[in-house]
Each structure stands twice: as C-alpha cells, then as structure tokens.
N, CA, C and O atoms as a GROMACS GRO file, in nm:
protein
  540
    1MET      N    1  10.658   9.296   7.791
    1MET     CA    2  10.613   9.423   7.799
    1MET      C    3  10.605   9.447   7.971
    1MET      O    4  10.513   9.384   8.022
    2SER      N    5  10.683   9.524   8.061
    2SER     CA    6  10.662   9.527   8.146
    2SER      C    7  10.544   9.622   8.246
    2SER      O    8  10.518   9.734   8.200
    3LEU      N    9  10.508   9.601   8.312
    3LEU     CA   10  10.385   9.725   8.402
    3LEU      C   11  10.430   9.796   8.487
    3LEU      O   12  10.510   9.768   8.576
    4HIS      N   13  10.369   9.910   8.457
    4HIS     CA   14  10.418  10.054   8.522
    4HIS      C   15  10.326  10.024   8.640
    4HIS      O   16  10.212   9.980   8.623
    5VAL      N   17  10.380  10.050   8.763
    5VAL     CA   18  10.298  10.044   8.872
    5VAL      C   19  10.305  10.114   8.953
    5VAL      O   20  10.410  10.112   9.017
    6ALA      N   21  10.184  10.228   8.999
    6ALA     CA   22  10.220  10.322   9.108
    6ALA      C   23  10.070  10.320   9.168
    6ALA      O   24   9.960  10.309   9.113
    7LEU      N   25  10.108  10.335   9.306
    7LEU     CA   26  10.021  10.304   9.401
    7LEU      C   27   9.934  10.420   9.408
    7LEU      O   28   9.995  10.519   9.449
    8GLU      N   29   9.807  10.439   9.381
    8GLU     CA   30   9.713  10.578   9.415
    8GLU      C   31   9.622  10.584   9.492
    8GLU      O   32   9.584  10.695   9.527
    9VAL      N   33   9.563  10.475   9.538
    9VAL     CA   34   9.448  10.454   9.634
    9VAL      C   35   9.456  10.323   9.707
    9VAL      O   36   9.457  10.217   9.644
   10VAL      N   37   9.462  10.326   9.882
   10VAL     CA   38   9.435  10.223   9.907
   10VAL      C   39   9.283  10.260  10.019
   10VAL      O   40   9.253  10.349  10.098
   11THR      N   41   9.216  10.126   9.967
   11THR     CA   42   9.074  10.106  10.032
   11THR      C   43   9.073  10.097  10.133
   11THR      O   44   9.143   9.996  10.146
   12LEU      N   45   9.026  10.145  10.292
   12LEU     CA   46   9.020  10.115  10.383
   12LEU      C   47   8.864  10.078  10.441
   12LEU      O   48   8.784  10.169  10.460
   13PHE      N   49   8.832   9.943  10.466
   13PHE     CA   50   8.669   9.908  10.519
   13PHE      C   51   8.680   9.943  10.675
   13PHE      O   52   8.755   9.885  10.754
   14VAL      N   53   8.610  10.026  10.699
   14VAL     CA   54   8.555  10.103  10.861
   14VAL      C   55   8.475  10.058  10.858
   14VAL      O   56   8.418  10.020  10.756
   15ASP      N   57   8.422  10.036  11.031
   15ASP     CA   58   8.258   9.998  11.072
   15ASP      C   59   8.241  10.118  11.098
   15ASP      O   60   8.119  10.136  11.088
   16ASP      N   61   8.302  10.239  11.132
   16ASP     CA   62   8.233  10.382  11.170
   16ASP      C   63   8.307  10.472  11.126
   16ASP      O   64   8.411  10.510  11.179
   17LEU      N   65   8.244  10.528  10.992
   17LEU     CA   66   8.315  10.620  10.923
   17LEU      C   67   8.404  10.764  10.994
   17LEU      O   68   8.516  10.811  10.970
   18GLY      N   69   8.266  10.811  11.111
   18GLY     CA   70   8.322  10.902  11.168
   18GLY      C   71   8.403  10.901  11.252
   18GLY      O   72   8.456  11.006  11.286
   19GLU      N   73   8.435  10.785  11.309
   19GLU     CA   74   8.527  10.760  11.405
   19GLU      C   75   8.662  10.773  11.337
   19GLU      O   76   8.748  10.852  11.376
   20ALA      N   77   8.677  10.692  11.232
   20ALA     CA   78   8.781  10.669  11.119
   20ALA      C   79   8.880  10.783  11.089
   20ALA      O   80   9.000  10.812  11.096
   21LYS      N   81   8.742  10.839  11.045
   21LYS     CA   82   8.809  11.004  10.977
   21LYS      C   83   8.852  11.075  11.134
   21LYS      O   84   8.974  11.074  11.148
   22ALA      N   85   8.801  11.117  11.214
   22ALA     CA   86   8.800  11.165  11.356
   22ALA      C   87   8.978  11.107  11.395
   22ALA      O   88   9.065  11.172  11.453
   23PHE      N   89   8.986  10.982  11.345
   23PHE     CA   90   9.118  10.858  11.399
   23PHE      C   91   9.242  10.950  11.308
   23PHE      O   92   9.333  11.010  11.364
   24TYR      N   93   9.222  10.945  11.153
   24TYR     CA   94   9.320  10.978  11.065
   24TYR      C   95   9.344  11.131  11.045
   24TYR      O   96   9.449  11.170  10.995
   25LYS      N   97   9.218  11.241  11.096
   25LYS     CA   98   9.249  11.347  11.118
   25LYS      C   99   9.317  11.412  11.249
   25LYS      O  100   9.347  11.528  11.278
   26LYS      N  101   9.324  11.323  11.297
   26LYS     CA  102   9.413  11.352  11.458
   26LYS      C  103   9.554  11.287  11.453
   26LYS      O  104   9.647  11.354  11.497
   27ALA      N  105   9.576  11.179  11.409
   27ALA     CA  106   9.666  11.107  11.374
   27ALA      C  107   9.789  11.180  11.244
   27ALA      O  108   9.910  11.196  11.255
   28PHE      N  109   9.701  11.209  11.133
   28PHE     CA  110   9.810  11.239  11.023
   28PHE      C  111   9.788  11.401  10.990
   28PHE      O  112   9.878  11.472  10.947
   29GLU      N  113   9.633  11.454  11.019
   29GLU     CA  114   9.619  11.600  10.939
   29GLU      C  115   9.616  11.559  10.809
   29GLU      O  116   9.685  11.636  10.742
   30PRO      N  117   9.570  11.475  10.745
   30PRO     CA  118   9.528  11.492  10.560
   30PRO      C  119   9.469  11.585  10.559
   30PRO      O  120   9.436  11.654  10.655
   31LYS      N  121   9.440  11.604  10.411
   31LYS     CA  122   9.376  11.701  10.320
   31LYS      C  123   9.265  11.609  10.285
   31LYS      O  124   9.278  11.515  10.207
   32ILE      N  125   9.139  11.646  10.354
   32ILE     CA  126   8.991  11.538  10.276
   32ILE      C  127   8.998  11.557  10.126
   32ILE      O  128   9.030  11.670  10.090
   33VAL      N  129   8.975  11.469  10.035
   33VAL     CA  130   8.992  11.539   9.895
   33VAL      C  131   8.847  11.494   9.804
   33VAL      O  132   8.824  11.509   9.684
   34TYR      N  133   8.761  11.431   9.916
   34TYR     CA  134   8.598  11.375   9.885
   34TYR      C  135   8.580  11.285   9.998
   34TYR      O  136   8.646  11.189  10.037
   35GLN      N  137   8.442  11.356  10.053
   35GLN     CA  138   8.351  11.279  10.138
   35GLN      C  139   8.226  11.276  10.112
   35GLN      O  140   8.186  11.381  10.060
   36ASP      N  141   8.109  11.161  10.134
   36ASP     CA  142   8.012  11.186  10.124
   36ASP      C  143   7.971  11.105  10.220
   36ASP      O  144   8.044  11.108  10.319
   37ASP      N  145   7.836  10.999  10.230
   37ASP     CA  146   7.783  10.982  10.325
   37ASP      C  147   7.831  10.827  10.387
   37ASP      O  148   7.786  10.760  10.480
   38VAL      N  149   7.919  10.809  10.310
   38VAL     CA  150   7.981  10.615  10.334
   38VAL      C  151   8.122  10.626  10.334
   38VAL      O  152   8.178  10.556  10.418
   39SER      N  153   8.202  10.703  10.252
   39SER     CA  154   8.337  10.747  10.213
   39SER      C  155   8.370  10.856  10.286
   39SER      O  156   8.295  10.931  10.349
   40CYS      N  157   8.522  10.861  10.270
   40CYS     CA  158   8.619  10.968  10.318
   40CYS      C  159   8.783  10.959  10.251
   40CYS      O  160   8.882  10.900  10.296
   41VAL      N  161   8.769  11.032  10.140
   41VAL     CA  162   8.929  11.014  10.061
   41VAL      C  163   9.010  11.077  10.140
   41VAL      O  164   8.954  11.173  10.193
   42LEU      N  165   9.126  11.062  10.171
   42LEU     CA  166   9.254  11.161  10.212
   42LEU      C  167   9.343  11.152  10.144
   42LEU      O  168   9.379  11.052  10.081
   43LYS      N  169   9.403  11.284  10.148
   43LYS     CA  170   9.556  11.280  10.049
   43LYS      C  171   9.678  11.275  10.148
   43LYS      O  172   9.711  11.375  10.213
   44PHE      N  173   9.729  11.179  10.156
   44PHE     CA  174   9.877  11.158  10.185
   44PHE      C  175   9.958  11.181  10.053
   44PHE      O  176   9.911  11.196   9.940
   45GLU      N  177  10.137  11.181  10.102
   45GLU     CA  178  10.229  11.218  10.014
   45GLU      C  179  10.261  11.088   9.934
   45GLU      O  180  10.320  10.983   9.962
   46GLY      N  181  10.188  11.147   9.804
   46GLY     CA  182  10.215  10.993   9.693
   46GLY      C  183  10.121  10.903   9.690
   46GLY      O  184  10.132  10.800   9.624
   47ALA      N  185  10.002  10.934   9.773
   47ALA     CA  186   9.902  10.844   9.770
   47ALA      C  187   9.772  10.868   9.858
   47ALA      O  188   9.797  10.923   9.965
   48MET      N  189   9.661  10.842   9.838
   48MET     CA  190   9.537  10.835   9.881
   48MET      C  191   9.487  10.723  10.008
   48MET      O  192   9.535  10.610  10.008
   49ILE      N  193   9.415  10.754  10.086
   49ILE     CA  194   9.385  10.645  10.182
   49ILE      C  195   9.199  10.692  10.147
   49ILE      O  196   9.161  10.806  10.173
   50ASN      N  197   9.101  10.588  10.089
   50ASN     CA  198   9.006  10.642  10.092
   50ASN      C  199   8.951  10.499  10.243
   50ASN      O  200   8.984  10.384  10.271
   51LEU      N  201   8.859  10.600  10.297
   51LEU     CA  202   8.797  10.504  10.424
   51LEU      C  203   8.631  10.472  10.375
   51LEU      O  204   8.537  10.552  10.369
   52LEU      N  205   8.631  10.406  10.362
   52LEU     CA  206   8.485  10.346  10.291
   52LEU      C  207   8.428  10.223  10.392
   52LEU      O  208   8.473  10.118  10.436
   53HIS      N  209   8.311  10.292  10.402
   53HIS     CA  210   8.234  10.245  10.510
   53HIS      C  211   8.201  10.059  10.504
   53HIS      O  212   8.154  10.036  10.392
   54ALA      N  213   8.209   9.962  10.565
   54ALA     CA  214   8.246   9.808  10.545
   54ALA      C  215   8.090   9.805  10.470
   54ALA      O  216   8.068   9.739  10.369
   55SER      N  217   7.992   9.884  10.536
   55SER     CA  218   7.847   9.792  10.468
   55SER      C  219   7.863   9.802  10.310
   55SER      O  220   7.789   9.728  10.245
   56GLN      N  221   7.959   9.894  10.231
   56GLN     CA  222   7.964   9.910  10.094
   56GLN      C  223   8.086   9.835  10.024
   56GLN      O  224   8.136   9.878   9.920
   57ALA      N  225   8.122   9.738  10.077
   57ALA     CA  226   8.278   9.718  10.036
   57ALA      C  227   8.261   9.555   9.932
   57ALA      O  228   8.342   9.498   9.859
   58SER      N  229   8.121   9.522   9.970
   58SER     CA  230   8.136   9.378   9.944
   58SER      C  231   8.081   9.385   9.752
   58SER      O  232   8.078   9.279   9.689
   59GLU      N  233   8.044   9.512   9.687
   59GLU     CA  234   8.030   9.507   9.550
   59GLU      C  235   8.214   9.535   9.493
   59GLU      O  236   8.251   9.548   9.376
   60LEU      N  237   8.299   9.537   9.617
   60LEU     CA  238   8.409   9.569   9.555
   60LEU      C  239   8.521   9.489   9.516
   60LEU      O  240   8.624   9.502   9.450
   61ILE      N  241   8.437   9.367   9.612
   61ILE     CA  242   8.557   9.249   9.645
   61ILE      C  243   8.448   9.136   9.617
   61ILE      O  244   8.425   9.051   9.703
   62GLU      N  245   8.392   9.139   9.514
   62GLU     CA  246   8.298   9.001   9.529
   62GLU      C  247   8.366   8.950   9.453
   62GLU      O  248   8.434   9.006   9.367
   63PRO      N  249   8.354   8.798   9.482
   63PRO     CA  250   8.274   8.716   9.572
   63PRO      C  251   8.321   8.668   9.686
   63PRO      O  252   8.281   8.577   9.759
   64LEU      N  253   8.463   8.784   9.700
   64LEU     CA  254   8.512   8.719   9.838
   64LEU      C  255   8.420   8.804   9.949
   64LEU      O  256   8.368   8.910   9.913
   65PRO      N  257   8.402   8.750  10.092
   65PRO     CA  258   8.355   8.808  10.167
   65PRO      C  259   8.404   8.944  10.262
   65PRO      O  260   8.526   8.953  10.254
   66VAL      N  261   8.367   9.013  10.317
   66VAL     CA  262   8.418   9.099  10.397
   66VAL      C  263   8.470   9.077  10.497
   66VAL      O  264   8.379   9.054  10.578
   67ALA      N  265   8.594   9.067  10.560
   67ALA     CA  266   8.614   9.052  10.681
   67ALA      C  267   8.588   9.143  10.807
   67ALA      O  268   8.633   9.258  10.807
   68SER      N  269   8.506   9.085  10.932
   68SER     CA  270   8.526   9.117  11.018
   68SER      C  271   8.612   9.180  11.128
   68SER      O  272   8.695   9.107  11.182
   69ALA      N  273   8.603   9.298  11.162
   69ALA     CA  274   8.714   9.379  11.230
   69ALA      C  275   8.750   9.332  11.354
   69ALA      O  276   8.832   9.407  11.408
   70ASN      N  277   8.718   9.225  11.427
   70ASN     CA  278   8.726   9.117  11.518
   70ASN      C  279   8.782   9.024  11.457
   70ASN      O  280   8.809   8.931  11.533
   71SER      N  281   8.824   9.002  11.319
   71SER     CA  282   8.910   8.844  11.243
   71SER      C  283   9.024   8.867  11.294
   71SER      O  284   9.063   8.767  11.354
   72GLY      N  285   9.112   8.971  11.298
   72GLY     CA  286   9.245   9.019  11.325
   72GLY      C  287   9.332   9.049  11.207
   72GLY      O  288   9.310   9.008  11.092
   73ALA      N  289   9.437   9.127  11.247
   73ALA     CA  290   9.510   9.198  11.140
   73ALA      C  291   9.533   9.150  11.003
   73ALA      O  292   9.584   9.038  11.007
   74ARG      N  293   9.515   9.194  10.883
   74ARG     CA  294   9.566   9.177  10.752
   74ARG      C  295   9.642   9.236  10.682
   74ARG      O  296   9.700   9.211  10.575
   75ILE      N  297   9.638   9.326  10.758
   75ILE     CA  298   9.733   9.440  10.647
   75ILE      C  299   9.806   9.544  10.758
   75ILE      O  300   9.756   9.587  10.861
   76LEU      N  301   9.933   9.567  10.706
   76LEU     CA  302  10.040   9.615  10.768
   76LEU      C  303  10.060   9.698  10.689
   76LEU      O  304  10.100   9.657  10.580
   77LEU      N  305  10.036   9.908  10.713
   77LEU     CA  306  10.086  10.010  10.601
   77LEU      C  307  10.210  10.043  10.675
   77LEU      O  308  10.225  10.053  10.797
   78THR      N  309  10.289  10.058  10.589
   78THR     CA  310  10.426  10.155  10.650
   78THR      C  311  10.442  10.254  10.596
   78THR      O  312  10.447  10.280  10.476
   79ILE      N  313  10.455  10.344  10.725
   79ILE     CA  314  10.516  10.464  10.665
   79ILE      C  315  10.674  10.533  10.726
   79ILE      O  316  10.699  10.553  10.845
   80LYS      N  317  10.747  10.556  10.636
   80LYS     CA  318  10.882  10.560  10.633
   80LYS      C  319  10.928  10.723  10.743
   80LYS      O  320  10.940  10.831  10.685
   81VAL      N  321  10.938  10.717  10.821
   81VAL     CA  322  10.982  10.827  10.909
   81VAL      C  323  11.145  10.819  10.929
   81VAL      O  324  11.212  10.716  10.921
   82ALA      N  325  11.206  10.983  10.965
   82ALA     CA  326  11.320  10.969  10.976
   82ALA      C  327  11.366  10.994  11.134
   82ALA      O  328  11.485  11.016  11.157
   83ASP      N  329  11.272  10.989  11.238
   83ASP     CA  330  11.294  10.929  11.337
   83ASP      C  331  11.174  10.878  11.430
   83ASP      O  332  11.087  10.950  11.480
   84VAL      N  333  11.187  10.763  11.440
   84VAL     CA  334  11.083  10.671  11.482
   84VAL      C  335  11.004  10.711  11.624
   84VAL      O  336  10.886  10.712  11.657
   85ASP      N  337  11.125  10.741  11.687
   85ASP     CA  338  11.099  10.796  11.871
   85ASP      C  339  10.992  10.915  11.862
   85ASP      O  340  10.892  10.933  11.932
   86ALA      N  341  11.037  10.983  11.766
   86ALA     CA  342  11.019  11.161  11.777
   86ALA      C  343  10.834  11.103  11.734
   86ALA      O  344  10.739  11.117  11.811
   87ALA      N  345  10.824  11.029  11.566
   87ALA     CA  346  10.702  11.049  11.534
   87ALA      C  347  10.620  10.961  11.627
   87ALA      O  348  10.500  10.985  11.613
   88CYS      N  349  10.644  10.873  11.713
   88CYS     CA  350  10.589  10.807  11.853
   88CYS      C  351  10.577  10.908  11.939
   88CYS      O  352  10.478  10.897  12.011
   89ALA      N  353  10.642  11.004  11.956
   89ALA     CA  354  10.569  11.103  12.083
   89ALA      C  355  10.498  11.141  12.010
   89ALA      O  356  10.384  11.135  12.057
   90SER      N  357  10.502  11.203  11.859
   90SER     CA  358  10.424  11.324  11.809
   90SER      C  359  10.276  11.222  11.806
   90SER      O  360  10.178  11.286  11.844
   91LEU      N  361  10.246  11.089  11.772
   91LEU     CA  362  10.141  11.039  11.775
   91LEU      C  363  10.054  10.997  11.915
   91LEU      O  364   9.932  11.004  11.929
   92GLU      N  365  10.153  10.952  12.013
   92GLU     CA  366  10.118  10.952  12.166
   92GLU      C  367  10.081  11.076  12.187
   92GLU      O  368   9.964  11.094  12.220
   93GLY      N  369  10.178  11.199  12.171
   93GLY     CA  370  10.079  11.364  12.183
   93GLY      C  371   9.948  11.396  12.134
   93GLY      O  372   9.884  11.488  12.184
   94ARG      N  373   9.890  11.305  12.008
   94ARG     CA  374   9.774  11.323  11.956
   94ARG      C  375   9.672  11.205  11.989
   94ARG      O  376   9.581  11.157  11.922
   95GLY      N  377   9.722  11.174  12.117
   95GLY     CA  378   9.619  11.012  12.168
   95GLY      C  379   9.606  10.939  12.090
   95GLY      O  380   9.493  10.913  12.049
   96VAL      N  381   9.737  10.866  12.034
   96VAL     CA  382   9.713  10.742  11.957
   96VAL      C  383   9.791  10.630  12.044
   96VAL      O  384   9.909  10.647  12.076
   97ARG      N  385   9.735  10.542  12.072
   97ARG     CA  386   9.809  10.433  12.131
   97ARG      C  387   9.849  10.328  12.050
   97ARG      O  388   9.775  10.268  11.971
   98LEU      N  389   9.984  10.302  12.073
   98LEU     CA  390  10.096  10.264  11.992
   98LEU      C  391  10.021  10.086  12.068
   98LEU      O  392   9.965  10.063  12.175
   99LEU      N  393  10.049  10.015  11.976
   99LEU     CA  394  10.076   9.880  11.992
   99LEU      C  395  10.210   9.818  12.056
   99LEU      O  396  10.232   9.748  12.155
  100ASN      N  397  10.281   9.870  11.964
  100ASN     CA  398  10.426   9.805  11.997
  100ASN      C  399  10.574   9.899  11.988
  100ASN      O  400  10.553  10.016  11.955
  101GLY      N  401  10.674   9.874  12.006
  101GLY     CA  402  10.771   9.962  12.007
  101GLY      C  403  10.759  10.108  12.061
  101GLY      O  404  10.670  10.131  12.143
  102PRO      N  405  10.846  10.209  12.021
  102PRO     CA  406  10.961  10.147  11.892
  102PRO      C  407  11.078  10.031  11.951
  102PRO      O  408  11.092   9.999  12.069
  103ILE      N  409  11.128   9.998  11.874
  103ILE     CA  410  11.167   9.820  11.855
  103ILE      C  411  11.269   9.848  11.746
  103ILE      O  412  11.231   9.914  11.650
  104ASP      N  413  11.406   9.800  11.751
  104ASP     CA  414  11.500   9.800  11.669
  104ASP      C  415  11.477   9.611  11.586
  104ASP      O  416  11.472   9.500  11.637
  105ARG      N  417  11.470   9.644  11.488
  105ARG     CA  418  11.428   9.505  11.415
  105ARG      C  419  11.574   9.419  11.313
  105ARG      O  420  11.665   9.462  11.243
  106PRO      N  421  11.526   9.277  11.356
  106PRO     CA  422  11.661   9.237  11.286
  106PRO      C  423  11.725   9.262  11.147
  106PRO      O  424  11.843   9.250  11.114
  107TRP      N  425  11.612   9.303  11.070
  107TRP     CA  426  11.677   9.373  10.911
  107TRP      C  427  11.707   9.490  10.851
  107TRP      O  428  11.721   9.509  10.730
  108GLY      N  429  11.719   9.603  10.978
  108GLY     CA  430  11.757   9.742  10.955
  108GLY      C  431  11.706   9.812  11.033
  108GLY      O  432  11.778   9.889  11.096
  109ARG      N  433  11.592   9.813  11.052
  109ARG     CA  434  11.461   9.898  11.070
  109ARG      C  435  11.421   9.942  11.253
  109ARG      O  436  11.435   9.859  11.343
  110ARG      N  437  11.382  10.054  11.270
  110ARG     CA  438  11.342  10.070  11.419
  110ARG      C  439  11.198  10.111  11.366
  110ARG      O  440  11.185  10.185  11.269
  111THR      N  441  11.078  10.051  11.444
  111THR     CA  442  10.952  10.035  11.397
  111THR      C  443  10.878  10.040  11.548
  111THR      O  444  10.908  10.004  11.662
  112ALA      N  445  10.782  10.094  11.494
  112ALA     CA  446  10.649  10.148  11.594
  112ALA      C  447  10.508  10.090  11.518
  112ALA      O  448  10.493  10.116  11.399
  113ALA      N  449  10.387   9.995  11.606
  113ALA     CA  450  10.267  10.025  11.540
  113ALA      C  451  10.169  10.019  11.618
  113ALA      O  452  10.156   9.970  11.730
  114PHE      N  453  10.095  10.076  11.543
  114PHE     CA  454   9.941  10.117  11.636
  114PHE      C  455   9.814  10.093  11.494
  114PHE      O  456   9.837  10.077  11.375
  115ALA      N  457   9.691  10.099  11.561
  115ALA     CA  458   9.598  10.037  11.496
  115ALA      C  459   9.482  10.138  11.472
  115ALA      O  460   9.476  10.221  11.562
  116ASP      N  461   9.422  10.147  11.409
  116ASP     CA  462   9.273  10.301  11.390
  116ASP      C  463   9.169  10.229  11.450
  116ASP      O  464   9.204  10.115  11.478
  117PRO      N  465   9.078  10.251  11.473
  117PRO     CA  466   8.924  10.194  11.517
  117PRO      C  467   8.924  10.086  11.445
  117PRO      O  468   8.890   9.992  11.517
  118SER      N  469   8.944  10.054  11.344
  118SER     CA  470   8.883   9.938  11.249
  118SER      C  471   8.961   9.840  11.269
  118SER      O  472   8.911   9.733  11.233
  119GLY      N  473   9.094   9.832  11.325
  119GLY     CA  474   9.212   9.724  11.316
  119GLY      C  475   9.278   9.746  11.219
  119GLY      O  476   9.372   9.667  11.214
  120HIS      N  477   9.277   9.836  11.115
  120HIS     CA  478   9.382   9.824  11.053
  120HIS      C  479   9.586   9.886  11.105
  120HIS      O  480   9.616  10.004  11.085
  121VAL      N  481   9.639   9.837  11.134
  121VAL     CA  482   9.799   9.826  11.161
  121VAL      C  483   9.864   9.941  11.094
  121VAL      O  484   9.813   9.974  10.987
  122TRP      N  485   9.947   9.996  11.126
  122TRP     CA  486  10.024  10.114  11.052
  122TRP      C  487  10.120  10.100  11.110
  122TRP      O  488  10.096  10.099  11.230
  123GLU      N  489  10.248  10.086  11.083
  123GLU     CA  490  10.386  10.081  11.145
  123GLU      C  491  10.461  10.202  11.090
  123GLU      O  492  10.454  10.212  10.968
  124VAL      N  493  10.532  10.298  11.154
  124VAL     CA  494  10.608  10.390  11.124
  124VAL      C  495  10.781  10.318  11.150
  124VAL      O  496  10.836  10.266  11.248
  125ALA      N  497  10.830  10.350  10.998
  125ALA     CA  498  10.946  10.301  11.039
  125ALA      C  499  11.090  10.432  10.986
  125ALA      O  500  11.087  10.539  10.924
  126GLN      N  501  11.217  10.338  11.059
  126GLN     CA  502  11.298  10.428  11.032
  126GLN      C  503  11.393  10.305  11.013
  126GLN      O  504  11.405  10.202  11.078
  127GLU      N  505  11.466  10.362  10.880
  127GLU     CA  506  11.608  10.261  10.865
  127GLU      C  507  11.703  10.294  10.957
  127GLU      O  508  11.686  10.406  11.003
  128LEU      N  509  11.801  10.232  11.000
  128LEU     CA  510  11.902  10.283  11.127
  128LEU      C  511  12.014  10.231  11.043
  128LEU      O  512  12.022  10.130  10.973
  129ALA      N  513  12.121  10.354  11.078
  129ALA     CA  514  12.217  10.384  11.002
  129ALA      C  515  12.317  10.217  10.961
  129ALA      O  516  12.380  10.205  10.856
  130SER      N  517  12.311  10.129  11.048
  130SER     CA  518  12.367  10.007  11.064
  130SER      C  519  12.338   9.944  10.900
  130SER      O  520  12.423   9.886  10.833
  131SER      N  521  12.212   9.971  10.861
  131SER     CA  522  12.114   9.881  10.798
  131SER      C  523  12.208   9.843  10.644
  131SER      O  524  12.215   9.940  10.569
  132GLN      N  525  12.281   9.712  10.593
  132GLN     CA  526  12.294   9.703  10.460
  132GLN      C  527  12.273   9.729  10.351
  132GLN      O  528  12.354   9.752  10.262
  133GLU      N  529  12.173   9.728  10.349
  133GLU     CA  530  12.050   9.720  10.184
  133GLU      C  531  11.910   9.770  10.231
  133GLU      O  532  11.824   9.709  10.295
  134PRO      N  533  11.910   9.904  10.178
  134PRO     CA  534  11.813   9.967  10.144
  134PRO      C  535  11.688   9.903  10.090
  134PRO      O  536  11.696   9.860   9.975
  135ILE      N  537  11.561   9.888  10.159
  135ILE     CA  538  11.449   9.856  10.180
  135ILE      C  539  11.345   9.899  10.069
  135ILE      O  540  11.226   9.871  10.082
   0.00000   0.00000   0.00000
C-alpha cells in the first residue's frame, strides 16, 4: 500500500510571535486563518505556515530539544517563482534583506535566499530554460 502524502502545514518555532507575524505579512501578504497568544496560522497557496512561539514547541517534538535560533540554519523552504529577479526586487522593496542571490545554480535553477527573524531560511527559485529535468 502506498502512502498518499499532501503537505498541509509547516510549523515554524519562533522567538517573537509579533515580529514573525509582521515579517510574514510584509513579505508574503498571506491570509491569517487562525491566531491566539502563542501561534498564528498563515494560508499560502497549497499549504499553511504555523508560526508557533518556541516556548510551546517542546510538547510537539519531545523527546527532542527545541533548538535555539542561534544554532544555525536547519531548514530551507523553497518557493517556486516565474522570475527570481522580480521576486527579489519585490521582497527588497518590502524591507526583506537577501542572504544571497540571485545566483544561477548548476542544477538548473536561479535562486536567492532570505531569513525570517527567527532564522528560518527561505529561497525563491526559478527554473532556468536550459534545465534538462524538472525537479
């Protein structure tokens, strides 16, 4: 029996919920579908992002510890776009600072990365016309 997998929600542990919510509203303008004192669920096309205050995370992932924001990047979330350069201009116009890019990658993508206030790294990616195989 094969397992049907559909990504529904990605939960990001954040240090400052207000700061994280402001960042995501500024960067992406998502619809807020739920919020309370410790979380905010944002609707994106095809999935939702749950911003959860890190103090509430341990019960979800026990017995693993919750990593601090200063421990380094542990995730890269990719958003497929038609034009990375235009997406970067839009993000920068909204006050989002790029970590790198736009860069043409050897695997047939043009990418640029940025991080939210809690250190979660996002990438915008465009398939290059010379790419042999779609990913």
